[in-house]
Each structure stands twice: as structure tokens, then as C-alpha cells.
XYZ file of C-alpha atoms in Angstrom:
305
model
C 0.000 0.000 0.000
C 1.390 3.159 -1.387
C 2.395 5.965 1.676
C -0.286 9.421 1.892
C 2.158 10.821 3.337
C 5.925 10.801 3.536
C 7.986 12.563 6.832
C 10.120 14.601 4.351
C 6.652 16.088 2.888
C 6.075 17.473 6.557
C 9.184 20.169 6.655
C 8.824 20.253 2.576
C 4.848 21.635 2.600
C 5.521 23.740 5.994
C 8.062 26.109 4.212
C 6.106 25.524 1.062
C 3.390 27.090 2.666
C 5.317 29.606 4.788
C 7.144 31.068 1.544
C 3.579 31.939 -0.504
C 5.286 30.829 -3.773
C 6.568 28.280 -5.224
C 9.513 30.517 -6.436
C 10.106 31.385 -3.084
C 9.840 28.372 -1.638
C 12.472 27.221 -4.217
C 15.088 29.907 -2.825
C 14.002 29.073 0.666
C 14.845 25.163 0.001
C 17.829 26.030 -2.271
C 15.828 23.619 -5.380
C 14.863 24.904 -8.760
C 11.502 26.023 -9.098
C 10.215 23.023 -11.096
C 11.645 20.562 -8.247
C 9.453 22.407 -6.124
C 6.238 21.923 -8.650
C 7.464 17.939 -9.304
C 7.416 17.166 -5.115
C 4.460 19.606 -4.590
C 2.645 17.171 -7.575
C 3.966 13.976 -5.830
C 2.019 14.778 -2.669
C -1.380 15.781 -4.468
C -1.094 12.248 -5.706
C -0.117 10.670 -2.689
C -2.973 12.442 -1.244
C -5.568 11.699 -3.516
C -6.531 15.574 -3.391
C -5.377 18.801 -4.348
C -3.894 20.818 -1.569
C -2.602 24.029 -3.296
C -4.180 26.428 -5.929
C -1.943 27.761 -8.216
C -2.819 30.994 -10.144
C -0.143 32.915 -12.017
C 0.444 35.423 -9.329
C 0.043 33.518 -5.840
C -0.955 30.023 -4.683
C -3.459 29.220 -1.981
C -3.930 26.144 0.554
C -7.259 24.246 -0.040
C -9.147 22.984 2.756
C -7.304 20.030 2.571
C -3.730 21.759 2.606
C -4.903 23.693 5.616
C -5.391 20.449 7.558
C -2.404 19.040 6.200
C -0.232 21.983 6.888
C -2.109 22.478 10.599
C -0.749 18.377 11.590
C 2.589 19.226 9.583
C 3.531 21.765 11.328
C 2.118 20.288 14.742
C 4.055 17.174 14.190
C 7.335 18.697 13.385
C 7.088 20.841 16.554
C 6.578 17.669 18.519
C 9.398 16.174 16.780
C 12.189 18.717 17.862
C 10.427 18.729 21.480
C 10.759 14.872 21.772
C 14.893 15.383 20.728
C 15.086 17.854 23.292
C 13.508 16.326 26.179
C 15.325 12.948 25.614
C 18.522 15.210 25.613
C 20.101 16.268 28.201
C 18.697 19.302 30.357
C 22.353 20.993 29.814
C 22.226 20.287 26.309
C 22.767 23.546 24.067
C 19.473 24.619 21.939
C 19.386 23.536 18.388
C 17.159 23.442 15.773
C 15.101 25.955 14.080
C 13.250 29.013 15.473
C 10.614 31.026 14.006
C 10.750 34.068 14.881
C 7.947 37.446 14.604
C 8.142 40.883 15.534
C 6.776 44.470 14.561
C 8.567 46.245 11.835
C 10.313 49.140 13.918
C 11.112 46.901 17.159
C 12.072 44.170 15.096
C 14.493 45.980 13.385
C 16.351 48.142 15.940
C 15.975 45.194 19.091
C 15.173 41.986 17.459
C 17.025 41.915 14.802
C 20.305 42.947 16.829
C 19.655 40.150 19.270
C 18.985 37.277 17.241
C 22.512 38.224 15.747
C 24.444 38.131 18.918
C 21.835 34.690 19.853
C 23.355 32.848 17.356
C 26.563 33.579 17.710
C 26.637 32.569 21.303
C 24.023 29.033 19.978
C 25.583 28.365 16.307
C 23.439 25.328 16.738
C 19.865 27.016 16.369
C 18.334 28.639 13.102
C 16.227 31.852 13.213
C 13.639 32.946 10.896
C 12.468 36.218 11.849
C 9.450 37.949 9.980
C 8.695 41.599 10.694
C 5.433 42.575 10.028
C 2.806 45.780 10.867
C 0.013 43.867 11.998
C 0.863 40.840 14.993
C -0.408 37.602 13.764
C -3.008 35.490 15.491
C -2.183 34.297 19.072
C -3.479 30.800 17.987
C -1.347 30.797 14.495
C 1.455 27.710 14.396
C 3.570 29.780 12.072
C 5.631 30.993 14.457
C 7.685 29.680 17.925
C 8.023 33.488 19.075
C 5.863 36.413 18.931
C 7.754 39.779 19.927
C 4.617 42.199 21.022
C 3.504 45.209 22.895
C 1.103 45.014 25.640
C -0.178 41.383 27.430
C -1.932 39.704 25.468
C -5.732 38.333 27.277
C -5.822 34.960 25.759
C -5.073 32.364 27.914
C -4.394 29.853 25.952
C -0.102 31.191 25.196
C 2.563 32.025 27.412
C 3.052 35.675 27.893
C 6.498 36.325 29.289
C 7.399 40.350 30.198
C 10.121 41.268 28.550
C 10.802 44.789 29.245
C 8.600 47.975 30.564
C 7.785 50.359 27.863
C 5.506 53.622 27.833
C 4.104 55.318 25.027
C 4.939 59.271 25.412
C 3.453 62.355 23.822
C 6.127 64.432 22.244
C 7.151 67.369 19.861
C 9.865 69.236 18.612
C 10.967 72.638 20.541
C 10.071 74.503 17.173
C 6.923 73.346 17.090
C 5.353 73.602 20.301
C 7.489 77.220 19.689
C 4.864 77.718 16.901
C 1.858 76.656 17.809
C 1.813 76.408 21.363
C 1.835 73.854 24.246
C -0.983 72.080 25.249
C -2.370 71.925 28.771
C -5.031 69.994 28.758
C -5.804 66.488 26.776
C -9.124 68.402 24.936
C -6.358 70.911 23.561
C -4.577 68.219 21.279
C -7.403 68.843 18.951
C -5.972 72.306 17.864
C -2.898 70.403 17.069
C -1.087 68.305 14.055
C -1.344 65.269 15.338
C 0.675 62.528 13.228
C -1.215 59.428 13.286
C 0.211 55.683 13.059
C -2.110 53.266 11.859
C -1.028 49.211 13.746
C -2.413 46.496 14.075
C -5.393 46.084 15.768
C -5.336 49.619 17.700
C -8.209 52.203 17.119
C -6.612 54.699 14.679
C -7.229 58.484 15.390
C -8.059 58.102 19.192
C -5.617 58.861 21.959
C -6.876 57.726 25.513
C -5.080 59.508 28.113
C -5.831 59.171 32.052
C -5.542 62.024 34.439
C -5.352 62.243 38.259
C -5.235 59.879 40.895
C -7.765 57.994 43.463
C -11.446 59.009 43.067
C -10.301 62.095 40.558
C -8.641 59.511 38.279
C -10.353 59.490 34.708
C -9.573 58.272 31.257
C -10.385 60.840 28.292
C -10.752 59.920 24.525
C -9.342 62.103 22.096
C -10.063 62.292 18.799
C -7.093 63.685 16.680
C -6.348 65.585 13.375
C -3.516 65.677 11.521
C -2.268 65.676 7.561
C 0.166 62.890 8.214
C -0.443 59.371 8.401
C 1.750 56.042 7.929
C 1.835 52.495 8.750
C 5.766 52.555 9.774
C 6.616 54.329 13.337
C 10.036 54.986 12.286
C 8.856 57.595 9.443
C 6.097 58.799 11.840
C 9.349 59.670 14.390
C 11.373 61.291 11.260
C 7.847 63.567 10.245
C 7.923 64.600 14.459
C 11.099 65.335 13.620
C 10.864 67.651 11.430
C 8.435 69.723 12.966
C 5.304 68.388 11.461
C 3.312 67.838 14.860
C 2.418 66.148 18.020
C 3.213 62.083 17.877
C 2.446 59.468 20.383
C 5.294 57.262 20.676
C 6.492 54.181 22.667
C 9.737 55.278 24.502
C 11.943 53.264 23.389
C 11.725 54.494 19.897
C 11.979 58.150 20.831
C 14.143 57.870 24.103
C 17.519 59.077 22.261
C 15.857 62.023 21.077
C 13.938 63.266 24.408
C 17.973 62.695 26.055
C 19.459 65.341 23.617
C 16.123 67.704 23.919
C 15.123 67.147 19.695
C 12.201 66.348 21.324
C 10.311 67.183 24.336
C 7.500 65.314 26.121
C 4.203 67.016 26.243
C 1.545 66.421 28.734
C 3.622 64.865 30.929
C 1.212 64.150 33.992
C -1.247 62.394 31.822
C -0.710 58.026 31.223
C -1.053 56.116 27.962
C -2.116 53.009 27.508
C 0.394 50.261 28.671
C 2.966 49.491 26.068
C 4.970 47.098 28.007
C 7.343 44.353 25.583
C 6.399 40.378 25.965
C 7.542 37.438 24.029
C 4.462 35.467 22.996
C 4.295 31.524 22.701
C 2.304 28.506 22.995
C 2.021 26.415 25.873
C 2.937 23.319 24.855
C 5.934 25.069 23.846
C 7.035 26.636 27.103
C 9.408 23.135 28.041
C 11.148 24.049 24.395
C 15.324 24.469 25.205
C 15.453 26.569 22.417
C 12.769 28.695 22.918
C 13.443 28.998 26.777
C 17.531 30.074 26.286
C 16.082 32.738 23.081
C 13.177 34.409 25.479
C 15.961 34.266 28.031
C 18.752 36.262 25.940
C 16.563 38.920 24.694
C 15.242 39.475 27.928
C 19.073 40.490 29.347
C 19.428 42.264 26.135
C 16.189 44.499 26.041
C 17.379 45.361 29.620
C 20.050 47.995 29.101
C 18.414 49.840 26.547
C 15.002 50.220 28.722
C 16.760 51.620 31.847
């Protein structure tokens, strides 16, 4: 009786599916792009059912690949955890790690860190993928999800990484031109340059005044002619004297030290920005996993004090 499914198909389809292409799958697996198509055709047949649609421009998992790629990639996750736990508890982490975190963070923290992980842990490969918008808590894809703020679902590990504070903030010049504001309400006579991520309301500031019984929580709705996606061109438009930005510290920190920019309302509280690494639980025992959360933890450390 022929085999449905071979173990090399497992790692073959995840990365398959993971690239978006077969082109750039092809690259990814270091194979032509018609070695890709041949193996891709082999396990349709072994299948009995298709489990990619191919267009032109992109390809996209049937039903069937979804369920086949959902037990791949469950099955090669138990692999690597059944190697480490019959290893020893002081073996070094190996194996692969996938790796997700914002575009800005990712690239001035992450990226940084991963570099200096594997060169203390030659043994373990990372795959890190920046993106704008956090992917589902739930979603296989990745080992490691870099994010801002806890997340509520119970069902991952949510380990805090570093604290982190978003701060209102303009240049000298600006405030110079059009005034400081006093109150939360007066942000509305104001450029405000808006970031649009992920899942957070876009336009609306929330910022909490006073203490004890006085303590409330005001929504603001800004204006502005600026907008982006990307907090590091946001920073660069602040910059240049454009308006009022709301900004996690850590991207802006350098700048409020040598006075390019200066904090505004600084007795009213954002909403909590702190950093956590994001996994699942049946990961949490991983060696690898463990010793990466670890290492960025010590190295987010410095540059958050």
C-alpha cells in the first residue's frame, strides 16, 4: 500500500506554505523552481486531493492543505520537542526558530539580538518575519511572537520582557509655533501625526488624568495631515516639525535625552505598552525557545533603563 504521506513532505509543505510561492519556496529550500512543482505534484497524488491552488500570481492552501499543513507543522514541533527532552537538560538549543516581531522593534531590538543569539548558539536557526500587523495568538507559524502590551488569551505564554511607555512628544520649534498644550481636549488644535497598527483604534488617543477618586480616562479624537503604517517615518515627520506624535519610549528615548524632542503632557498616562515574548504552551518546556526568550530578555534590559 502506497504511503499518503511521507515525513520529508512534513518540513517540505511547511516552508512551502510559509514562503507563498513556489519561487520562493524554491530559494528558501535552495531547489529549482520546477523541483518544487514535481514534489508539490507527488504529494497531491499521494494524497488523492489537491492541496494548493496555483494561479499565475500567488498560490493558496485548499481545505485540505490547511489540515495538512495544521498536523505538519504540529508534528514537526513535537518532533524537535521529543529530541530535546530525551537530551540532556544541559544540552545547548538547536534546531530551528521562528521568529515574529513588529517592523520598527524588530528591526532596531530583534534583529540585533537574534545576531548576537546565534553567535553565542551556532546550533539554532532563526527565521524572523517583521510585520505591521501581529499575527493570530493561535497561528502555528511561528515559535516566538515579539509584542507590545499582554496579550488576554489564555491559551499562550506571555512572558514580560521589558517595561515600555508610550509618550506624547514634539519638537521645541513646534510647540514654539503653535503652542503647548495643557489639557488632553487641547490636542485637537494640534497636528497630530497618526500611526495606523495592528489592531489599535486609529485616530483616538486615551489619556488618564489624576489619581484615586479624581482619576479618569479621556478619549481624544485627533487631526492631523500625516499618516503612515511605519513608526520609524512617523518619528522622522515629528522630527521635522510636522506635529504632536504618540510614541512608545523606546523608539523616541535618544531624542527626548538630547532635547530634539520634548514630552508634552507629561502628567497624563497612555495606555500600557509594556514588551512580551508570545508563545504557545505546549511550547514553554522548548530548550530553544526557553535560552532565546531568556537572551533577549538580558538584552532588552540595558536599553530600557
Amino acid at each position: 500500500m502506497q504511503d499518503t504521506v511521507l515525513p520529508s513532505d512534513l518540513s517540505f509543505f511547511s516552508t512551502l506554505a510559509a514562503s507563498g510561492s513556489l519561487s520562493a519556496a524554491a530559494r528558501e529550500l535552495g531547489l529549482t523552481a520546477a523541483a518544487v512543482s514535481k514534489h508539490l505534484t507527488q504529494m497531491e497524488s499521494r494524497a488523492g486531493v489537491p492541496l494548493v491552488n496555483r494561479t499565475t500570481r500567488r498560490m493558496m492552501l485548499t481545505p485540505e492543505g490547511e489540515l495538512y499543513l495544521e498536523h505538519a507543522r504540529r508534528i514537526l514541533d513535537e518532533i524537535n520537542e521529543l529530541s530535546e527532552l530525551l537530551g540532556s537538560a544541559k544540552k545547548r538549543p538547536e534546531g530551528l526558530l521562528r521568529v515574529n516581531a513588529t517592523l520598527g522593534f524588530g528591526r532596531s531590538h530583534v534583529a540585533p539580538a537574534i545576531s548576537k543569539f546565534v553567535a553565542a548558539y551556532p546550533q539554532v536557526s532563526v527565521q524572523l518575519q517583521l510585520s505591521v500587523t501581529p499575527p493570530p495568538l493561535t497561528d502555528d507559524a511561528f515559535d516566538v511572537c515579539i509584542r507590545f502590551g499582554e496579550p488576554p488569551d489564555t491559551r499562550v505564554v506571555a512572558r514580560r520582557l521589558a517595561p515600555n511607555r508610550r509618550v506624547l512628544c514634539a519638537t521645541p520649534a513646534y510647540l514654539a509655533r503653535r503652542g503647548t498644550p495643557i489639557t488632553p481636549h487641547d490636542l485637537a488644535k494640534h497636528n497630530c501625526i497618526g500611526i495606523r497598527q495592528g489592531d489599535e483604534a486609529y485616530g483616538v488617543w486615551r489619556l488618564t488624568t489624576g489619581s484615586g477618586a479624581a482619576r479618569k480616562t479621556e478619549t481624544v479624537k485627533i487631526r492631523g495631515n500625516l499618516t503612515t503604517n511605519d513608526g520609524e517615518i512617523a518619528v522622522k515627520w515629528a522630527l521635522d516639525d510636522h506635529g504632536i506624535l504618540l510614541r512608545a519610549e523606546w523608539d523616541i528615548k535618544q531624542y527626548l535625552q538630547d532635547g530634539k524632542l520634548v514630552q508634552v503632557l507629561p502628567h497624563c498616562e497612555t495606555p500600557n505598552a509594556d514588551i512580551f515574548a508570545v508563545y504557545s504552551q505546549r511550547h514553554q518546556m522548548s530548550n530553544r525557545i526557553r535560552a532565546f526568550v531568556d537572551f533577549i530578555a538580558e538584552e532588552l534590559a540595558p536599553a530600557t533603563q
